[in-house]
Short mmCIF file of C-alpha atoms in Angstrom, two decimals:
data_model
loop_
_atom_site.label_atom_id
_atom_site.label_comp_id
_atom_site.label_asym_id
_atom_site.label_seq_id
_atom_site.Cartn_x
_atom_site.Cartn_y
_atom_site.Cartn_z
CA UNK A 298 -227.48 -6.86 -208.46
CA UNK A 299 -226.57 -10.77 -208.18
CA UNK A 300 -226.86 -11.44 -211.86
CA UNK A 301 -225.41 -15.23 -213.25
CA UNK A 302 -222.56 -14.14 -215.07
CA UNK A 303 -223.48 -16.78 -218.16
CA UNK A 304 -226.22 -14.35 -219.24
CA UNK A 305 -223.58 -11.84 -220.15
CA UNK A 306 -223.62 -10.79 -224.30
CA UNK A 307 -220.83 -12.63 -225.43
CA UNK A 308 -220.71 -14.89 -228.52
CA UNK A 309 -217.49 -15.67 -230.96
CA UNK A 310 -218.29 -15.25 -234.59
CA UNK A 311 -216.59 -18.09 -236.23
CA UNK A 312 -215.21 -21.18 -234.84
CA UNK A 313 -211.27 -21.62 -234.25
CA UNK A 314 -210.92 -17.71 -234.92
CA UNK A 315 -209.30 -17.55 -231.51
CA UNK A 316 -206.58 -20.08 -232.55
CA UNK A 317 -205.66 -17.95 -235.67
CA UNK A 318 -205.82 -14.62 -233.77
CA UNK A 319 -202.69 -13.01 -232.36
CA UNK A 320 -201.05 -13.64 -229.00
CA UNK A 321 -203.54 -12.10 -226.05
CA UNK A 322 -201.89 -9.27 -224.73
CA UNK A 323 -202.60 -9.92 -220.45
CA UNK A 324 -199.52 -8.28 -219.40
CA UNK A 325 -210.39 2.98 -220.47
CA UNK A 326 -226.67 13.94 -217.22
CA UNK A 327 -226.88 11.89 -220.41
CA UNK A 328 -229.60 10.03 -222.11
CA UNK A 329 -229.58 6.22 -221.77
CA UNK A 330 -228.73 3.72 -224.22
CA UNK A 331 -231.58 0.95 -225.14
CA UNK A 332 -232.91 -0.37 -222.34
CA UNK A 333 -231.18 -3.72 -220.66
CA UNK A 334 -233.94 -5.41 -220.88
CA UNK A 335 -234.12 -5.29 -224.77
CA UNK A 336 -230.64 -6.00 -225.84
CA UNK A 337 -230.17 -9.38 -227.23
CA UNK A 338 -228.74 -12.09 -224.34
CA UNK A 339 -226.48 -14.83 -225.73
CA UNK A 340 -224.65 -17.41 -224.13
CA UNK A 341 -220.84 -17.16 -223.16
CA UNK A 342 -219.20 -19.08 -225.49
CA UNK A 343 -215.32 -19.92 -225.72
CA UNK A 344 -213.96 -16.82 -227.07
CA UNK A 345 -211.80 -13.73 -227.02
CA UNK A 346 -212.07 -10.23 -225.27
CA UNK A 347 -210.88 -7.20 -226.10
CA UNK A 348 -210.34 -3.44 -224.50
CA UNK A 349 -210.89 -0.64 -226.37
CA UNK A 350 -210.11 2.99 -224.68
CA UNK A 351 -207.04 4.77 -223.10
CA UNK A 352 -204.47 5.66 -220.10
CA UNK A 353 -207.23 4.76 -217.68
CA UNK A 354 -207.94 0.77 -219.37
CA UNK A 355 -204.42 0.36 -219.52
CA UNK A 356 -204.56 0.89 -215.82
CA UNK A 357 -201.85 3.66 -216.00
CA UNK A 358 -200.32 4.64 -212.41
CA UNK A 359 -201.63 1.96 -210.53
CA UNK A 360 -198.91 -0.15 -209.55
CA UNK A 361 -195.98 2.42 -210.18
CA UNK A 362 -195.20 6.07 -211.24
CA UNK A 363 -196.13 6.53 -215.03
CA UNK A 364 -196.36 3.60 -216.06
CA UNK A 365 -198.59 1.10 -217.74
CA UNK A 366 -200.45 -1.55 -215.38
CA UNK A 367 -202.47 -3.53 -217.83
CA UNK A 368 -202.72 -6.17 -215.13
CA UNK A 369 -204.90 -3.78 -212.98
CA UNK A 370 -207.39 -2.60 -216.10
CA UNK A 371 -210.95 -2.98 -214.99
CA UNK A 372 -211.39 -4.48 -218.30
CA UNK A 373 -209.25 -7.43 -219.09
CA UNK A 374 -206.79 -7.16 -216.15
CA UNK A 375 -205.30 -10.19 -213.99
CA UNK A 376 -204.98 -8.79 -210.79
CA UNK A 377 -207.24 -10.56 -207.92
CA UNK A 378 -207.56 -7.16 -206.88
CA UNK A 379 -209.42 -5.55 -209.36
CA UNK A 380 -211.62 -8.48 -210.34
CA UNK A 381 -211.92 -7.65 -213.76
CA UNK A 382 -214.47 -8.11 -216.10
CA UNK A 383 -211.47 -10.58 -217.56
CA UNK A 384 -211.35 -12.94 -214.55
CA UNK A 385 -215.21 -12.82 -213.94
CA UNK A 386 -215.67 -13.96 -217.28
CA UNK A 387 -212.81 -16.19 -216.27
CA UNK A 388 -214.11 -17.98 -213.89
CA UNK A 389 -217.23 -19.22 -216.20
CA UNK A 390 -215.09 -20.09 -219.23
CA UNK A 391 -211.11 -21.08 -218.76
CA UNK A 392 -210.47 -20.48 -222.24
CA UNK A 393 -211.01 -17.29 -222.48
CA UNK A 394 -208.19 -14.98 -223.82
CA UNK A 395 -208.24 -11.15 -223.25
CA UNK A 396 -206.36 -8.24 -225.33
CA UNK A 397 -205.34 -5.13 -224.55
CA UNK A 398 -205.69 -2.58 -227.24
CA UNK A 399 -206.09 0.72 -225.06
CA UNK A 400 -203.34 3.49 -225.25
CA UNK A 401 -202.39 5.74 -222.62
CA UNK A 402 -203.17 9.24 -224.13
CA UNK A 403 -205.47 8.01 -226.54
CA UNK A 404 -207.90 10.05 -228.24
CA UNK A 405 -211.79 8.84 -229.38
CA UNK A 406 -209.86 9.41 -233.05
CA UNK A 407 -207.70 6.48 -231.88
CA UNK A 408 -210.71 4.32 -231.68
CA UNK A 409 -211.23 3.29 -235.22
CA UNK A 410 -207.86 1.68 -234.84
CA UNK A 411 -208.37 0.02 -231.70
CA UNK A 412 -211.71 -0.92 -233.43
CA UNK A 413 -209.55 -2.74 -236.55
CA UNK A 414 -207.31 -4.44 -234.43
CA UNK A 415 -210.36 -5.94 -232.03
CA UNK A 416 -211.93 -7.30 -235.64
CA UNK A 417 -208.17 -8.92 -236.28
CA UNK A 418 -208.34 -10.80 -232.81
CA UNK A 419 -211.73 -11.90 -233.59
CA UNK A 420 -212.74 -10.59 -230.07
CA UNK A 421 -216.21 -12.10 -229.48
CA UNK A 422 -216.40 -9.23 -226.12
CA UNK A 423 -215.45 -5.56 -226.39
CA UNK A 424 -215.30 -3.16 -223.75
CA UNK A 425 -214.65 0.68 -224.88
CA UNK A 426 -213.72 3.77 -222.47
CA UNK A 427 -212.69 6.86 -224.52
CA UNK A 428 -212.97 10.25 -224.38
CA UNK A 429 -211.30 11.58 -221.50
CA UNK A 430 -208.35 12.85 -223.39
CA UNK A 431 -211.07 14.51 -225.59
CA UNK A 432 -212.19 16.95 -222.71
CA UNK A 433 -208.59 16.54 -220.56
CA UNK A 434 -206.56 18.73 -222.64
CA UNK A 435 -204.55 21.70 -222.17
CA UNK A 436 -207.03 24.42 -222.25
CA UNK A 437 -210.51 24.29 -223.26
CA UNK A 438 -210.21 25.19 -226.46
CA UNK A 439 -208.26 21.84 -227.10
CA UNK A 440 -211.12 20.36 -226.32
CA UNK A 441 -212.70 17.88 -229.14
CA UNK A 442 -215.56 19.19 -230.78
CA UNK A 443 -218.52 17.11 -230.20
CA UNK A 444 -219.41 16.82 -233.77
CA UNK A 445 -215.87 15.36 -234.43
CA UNK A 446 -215.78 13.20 -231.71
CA UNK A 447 -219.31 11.13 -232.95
CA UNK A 448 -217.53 11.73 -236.10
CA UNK A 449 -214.88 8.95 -234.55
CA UNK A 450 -216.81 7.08 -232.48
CA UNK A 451 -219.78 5.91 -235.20
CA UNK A 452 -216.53 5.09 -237.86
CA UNK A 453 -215.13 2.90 -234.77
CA UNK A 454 -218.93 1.34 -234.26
CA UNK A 455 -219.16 0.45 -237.72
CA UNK A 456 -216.25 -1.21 -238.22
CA UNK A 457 -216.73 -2.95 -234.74
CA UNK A 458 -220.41 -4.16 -235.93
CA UNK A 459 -219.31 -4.93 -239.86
CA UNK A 460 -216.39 -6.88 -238.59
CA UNK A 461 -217.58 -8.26 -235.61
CA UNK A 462 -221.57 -8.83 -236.19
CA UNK A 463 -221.81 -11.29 -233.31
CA UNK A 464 -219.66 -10.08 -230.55
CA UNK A 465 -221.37 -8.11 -228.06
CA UNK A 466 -219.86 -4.22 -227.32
CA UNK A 467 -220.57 -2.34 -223.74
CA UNK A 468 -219.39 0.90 -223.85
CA UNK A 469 -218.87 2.62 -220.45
CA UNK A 470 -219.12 6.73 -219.93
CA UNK A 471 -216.94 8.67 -219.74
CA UNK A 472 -216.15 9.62 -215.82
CA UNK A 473 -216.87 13.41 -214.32
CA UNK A 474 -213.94 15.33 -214.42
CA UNK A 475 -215.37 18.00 -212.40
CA UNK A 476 -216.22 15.40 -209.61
CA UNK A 477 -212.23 14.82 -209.89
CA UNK A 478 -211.66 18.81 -209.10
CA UNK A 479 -214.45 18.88 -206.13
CA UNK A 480 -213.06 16.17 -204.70
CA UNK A 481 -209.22 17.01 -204.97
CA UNK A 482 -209.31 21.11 -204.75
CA UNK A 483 -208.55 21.30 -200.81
CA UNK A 484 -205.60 18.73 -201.35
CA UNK A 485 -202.15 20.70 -201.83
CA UNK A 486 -200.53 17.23 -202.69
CA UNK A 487 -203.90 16.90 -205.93
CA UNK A 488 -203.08 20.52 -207.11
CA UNK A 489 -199.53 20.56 -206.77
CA UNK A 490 -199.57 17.28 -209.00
CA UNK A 491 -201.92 18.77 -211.49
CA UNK A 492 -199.66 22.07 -211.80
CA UNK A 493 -196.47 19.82 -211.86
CA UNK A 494 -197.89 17.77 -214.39
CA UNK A 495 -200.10 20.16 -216.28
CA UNK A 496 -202.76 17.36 -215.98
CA UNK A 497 -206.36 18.50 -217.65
CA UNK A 498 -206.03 22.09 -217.50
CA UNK A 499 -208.79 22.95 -219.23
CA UNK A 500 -210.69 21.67 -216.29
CA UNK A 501 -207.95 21.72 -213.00
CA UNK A 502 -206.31 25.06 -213.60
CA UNK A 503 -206.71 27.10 -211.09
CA UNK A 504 -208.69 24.91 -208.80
CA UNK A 505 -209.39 27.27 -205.85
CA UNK A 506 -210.66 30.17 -208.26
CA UNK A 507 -214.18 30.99 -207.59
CA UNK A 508 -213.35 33.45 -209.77
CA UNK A 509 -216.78 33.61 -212.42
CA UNK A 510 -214.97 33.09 -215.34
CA UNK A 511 -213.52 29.66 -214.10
CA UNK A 512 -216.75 28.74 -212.41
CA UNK A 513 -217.86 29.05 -216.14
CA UNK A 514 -214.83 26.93 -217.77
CA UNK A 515 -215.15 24.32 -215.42
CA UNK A 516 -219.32 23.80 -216.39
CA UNK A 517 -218.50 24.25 -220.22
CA UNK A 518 -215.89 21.23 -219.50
CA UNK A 519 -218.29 19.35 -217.77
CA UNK A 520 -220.90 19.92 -220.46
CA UNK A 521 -218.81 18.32 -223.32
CA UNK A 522 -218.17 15.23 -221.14
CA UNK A 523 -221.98 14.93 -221.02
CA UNK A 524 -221.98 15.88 -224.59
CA UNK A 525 -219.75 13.09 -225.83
CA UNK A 526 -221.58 10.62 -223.16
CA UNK A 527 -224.75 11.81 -225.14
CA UNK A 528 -223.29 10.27 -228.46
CA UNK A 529 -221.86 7.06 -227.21
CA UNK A 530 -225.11 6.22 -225.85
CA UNK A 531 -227.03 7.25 -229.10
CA UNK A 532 -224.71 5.65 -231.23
CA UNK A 533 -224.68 2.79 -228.98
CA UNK A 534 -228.52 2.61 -228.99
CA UNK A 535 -228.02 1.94 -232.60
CA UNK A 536 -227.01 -1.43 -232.58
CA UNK A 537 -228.42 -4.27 -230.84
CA UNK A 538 -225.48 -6.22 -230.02
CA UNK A 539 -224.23 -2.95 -228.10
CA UNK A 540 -225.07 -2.28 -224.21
CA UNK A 541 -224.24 1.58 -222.70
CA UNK A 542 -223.64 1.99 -218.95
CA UNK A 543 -226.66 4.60 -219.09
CA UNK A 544 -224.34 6.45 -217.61
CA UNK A 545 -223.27 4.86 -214.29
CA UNK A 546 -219.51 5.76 -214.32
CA UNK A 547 -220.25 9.52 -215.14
CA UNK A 548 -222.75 9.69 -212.18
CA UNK A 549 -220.84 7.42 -209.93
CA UNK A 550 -219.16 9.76 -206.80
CA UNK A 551 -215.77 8.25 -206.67
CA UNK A 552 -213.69 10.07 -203.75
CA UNK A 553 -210.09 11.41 -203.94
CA UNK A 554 -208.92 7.78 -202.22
CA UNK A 555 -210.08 5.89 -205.77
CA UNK A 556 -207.71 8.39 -207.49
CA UNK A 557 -203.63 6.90 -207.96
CA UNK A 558 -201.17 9.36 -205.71
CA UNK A 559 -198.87 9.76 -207.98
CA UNK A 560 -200.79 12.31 -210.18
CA UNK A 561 -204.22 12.70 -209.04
CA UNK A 562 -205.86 11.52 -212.30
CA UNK A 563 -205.84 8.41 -212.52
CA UNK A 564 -207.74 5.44 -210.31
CA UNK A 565 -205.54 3.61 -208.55
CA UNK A 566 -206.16 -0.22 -208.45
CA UNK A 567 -208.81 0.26 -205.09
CA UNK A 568 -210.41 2.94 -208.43
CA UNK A 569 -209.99 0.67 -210.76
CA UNK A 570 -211.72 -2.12 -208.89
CA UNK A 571 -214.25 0.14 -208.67
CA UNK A 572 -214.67 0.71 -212.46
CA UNK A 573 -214.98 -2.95 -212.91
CA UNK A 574 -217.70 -3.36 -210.09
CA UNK A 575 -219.90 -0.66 -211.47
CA UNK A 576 -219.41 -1.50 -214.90
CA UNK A 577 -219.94 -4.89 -215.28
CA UNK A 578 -223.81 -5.38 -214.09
CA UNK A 579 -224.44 -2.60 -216.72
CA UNK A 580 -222.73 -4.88 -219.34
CA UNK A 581 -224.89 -7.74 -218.04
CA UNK A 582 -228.05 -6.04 -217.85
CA UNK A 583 -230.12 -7.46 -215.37
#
């Protein structure tokens, strides 16, 4: 979709707010949200951006082994080679200043606090991926219950849209873990990492069991990602000055080459360049 990037839902609350805000920190089946078409367009205007969401926004593992690569985030990353939703927005308005607020390992009952420190920055943009961690745990029953995770997610809303009644919010799904296991299973290098690692066992243990039992863990994992994608896009749907993905990175059929080598999990930058490609017509909305 060739879409002029001015249309995008962007609009600073109060004037100079960027000036008094802290340094920008450059160096994350459901139903659909409200449909494009009826969210409210505004103007870009001079103003400040801010990411909202986990390991995957801070572009963890890729540019180096377990570490942060904030310059690679799909969101408000640097890097030429991701093409961020930053450096689009970039392009159309020099002054714009992006922050950082993800986490790695961050939880959807970290939001809130992201949320409070996007309001302090005056962010006029806010992107938020969250939830992974939520359904990536240990075993599945570390999983977040669905009821506590909107629990978290409508406290980080309202704070978002009390604090921030202007500034526009796109909030991206949460990506298929289960596409990660069908597409890394037959690689010894993905399950050795995942063992090694013990990365999202309540969905990669045992990856070549057809055994019944883990056929049935790995759709009851799936099933809560869906579930929590369910809420964001309700809660989303909410408020007018937020735009859902309707679910494009959850459906989206990323292969194993999108994913960073050093643990299997992650995108790498070619993933995360990915992320921002899909991601940002959704927050423009046709």
């Amino acid at each position: 979709m060739n879409v002029p990037r001015r249309i995008l839902v962007v609009l600073v609350a109060l004037a100079g707010a960027v000036a008094a805000a802290p340094a920008p920190a450059h160096a994350a089946a459901v139903t659909p949200a409200r449909s494009p078409e009826t969210a409210r367009p505004v103007r870009v205007a001079a103003t400040a951006m801010a990411s909202l969401g986990d390991s995957i926004t801070r572009g963890f593992n890729a540019c180096g082994f377990y570490v942060d690569c904030p310059s690679r985030s799909w969101s408000t990353g640097t890097s030429t080679r991701v093409d961020s939703h930053y450096l689009r927005l970039l392009a159309d308005d020099p002054s714009m200043v992006a922050y950082n607020d993800a986490r790695s390992g961050a939880r959807i009952a970290d939001l809130p606090g992201q949320a409070e420190l996007a309001v302090s920055q005056r962010a006029g943009y806010v992107t938020i991926l969250m939830g992974a961690n939520d359904a990536c745990t240990s075993s599945e029953a570390g999983m977040t219950s669905v009821a506590d995770f909107e629990a978290s997610f409508r406290t980080a809303m309202r704070t978002l849209v009390t604090g921030l009644p202007e500034a526009s919010i796109f909030v991206a799904s949460i990506p298929d873990v289960r596409r990660l296991w069908q597409v890394g299973k037959d690689s010894s290098a993905a399950r050795s990492a995942w063992a090694a690692f013990g990365i999202c066992q309540s969905m990669l243990a045992r990856p070549r069991s057809t055994d019944q039992a883990d056929v049935d863990r790995r759709e009851r994992v799936r099933q809560r990602v869906a579930d929590f994608n369910a809420v964001l896009a309700g809660v989303c749907a909410e408020q007018i000055t937020c735009r859902y993905d309707g679910g494009a990175v959850f459906g989206y059929p990323f292969e194993l080459s999108h994913v960073s080598r050093w643990d299997y999990f992650h995108p790498n930058t070619s993933g995360q360049r990915l992320l921002a490609e899909v991601t940002y017509p959704a927050a423009l909305g046709g």
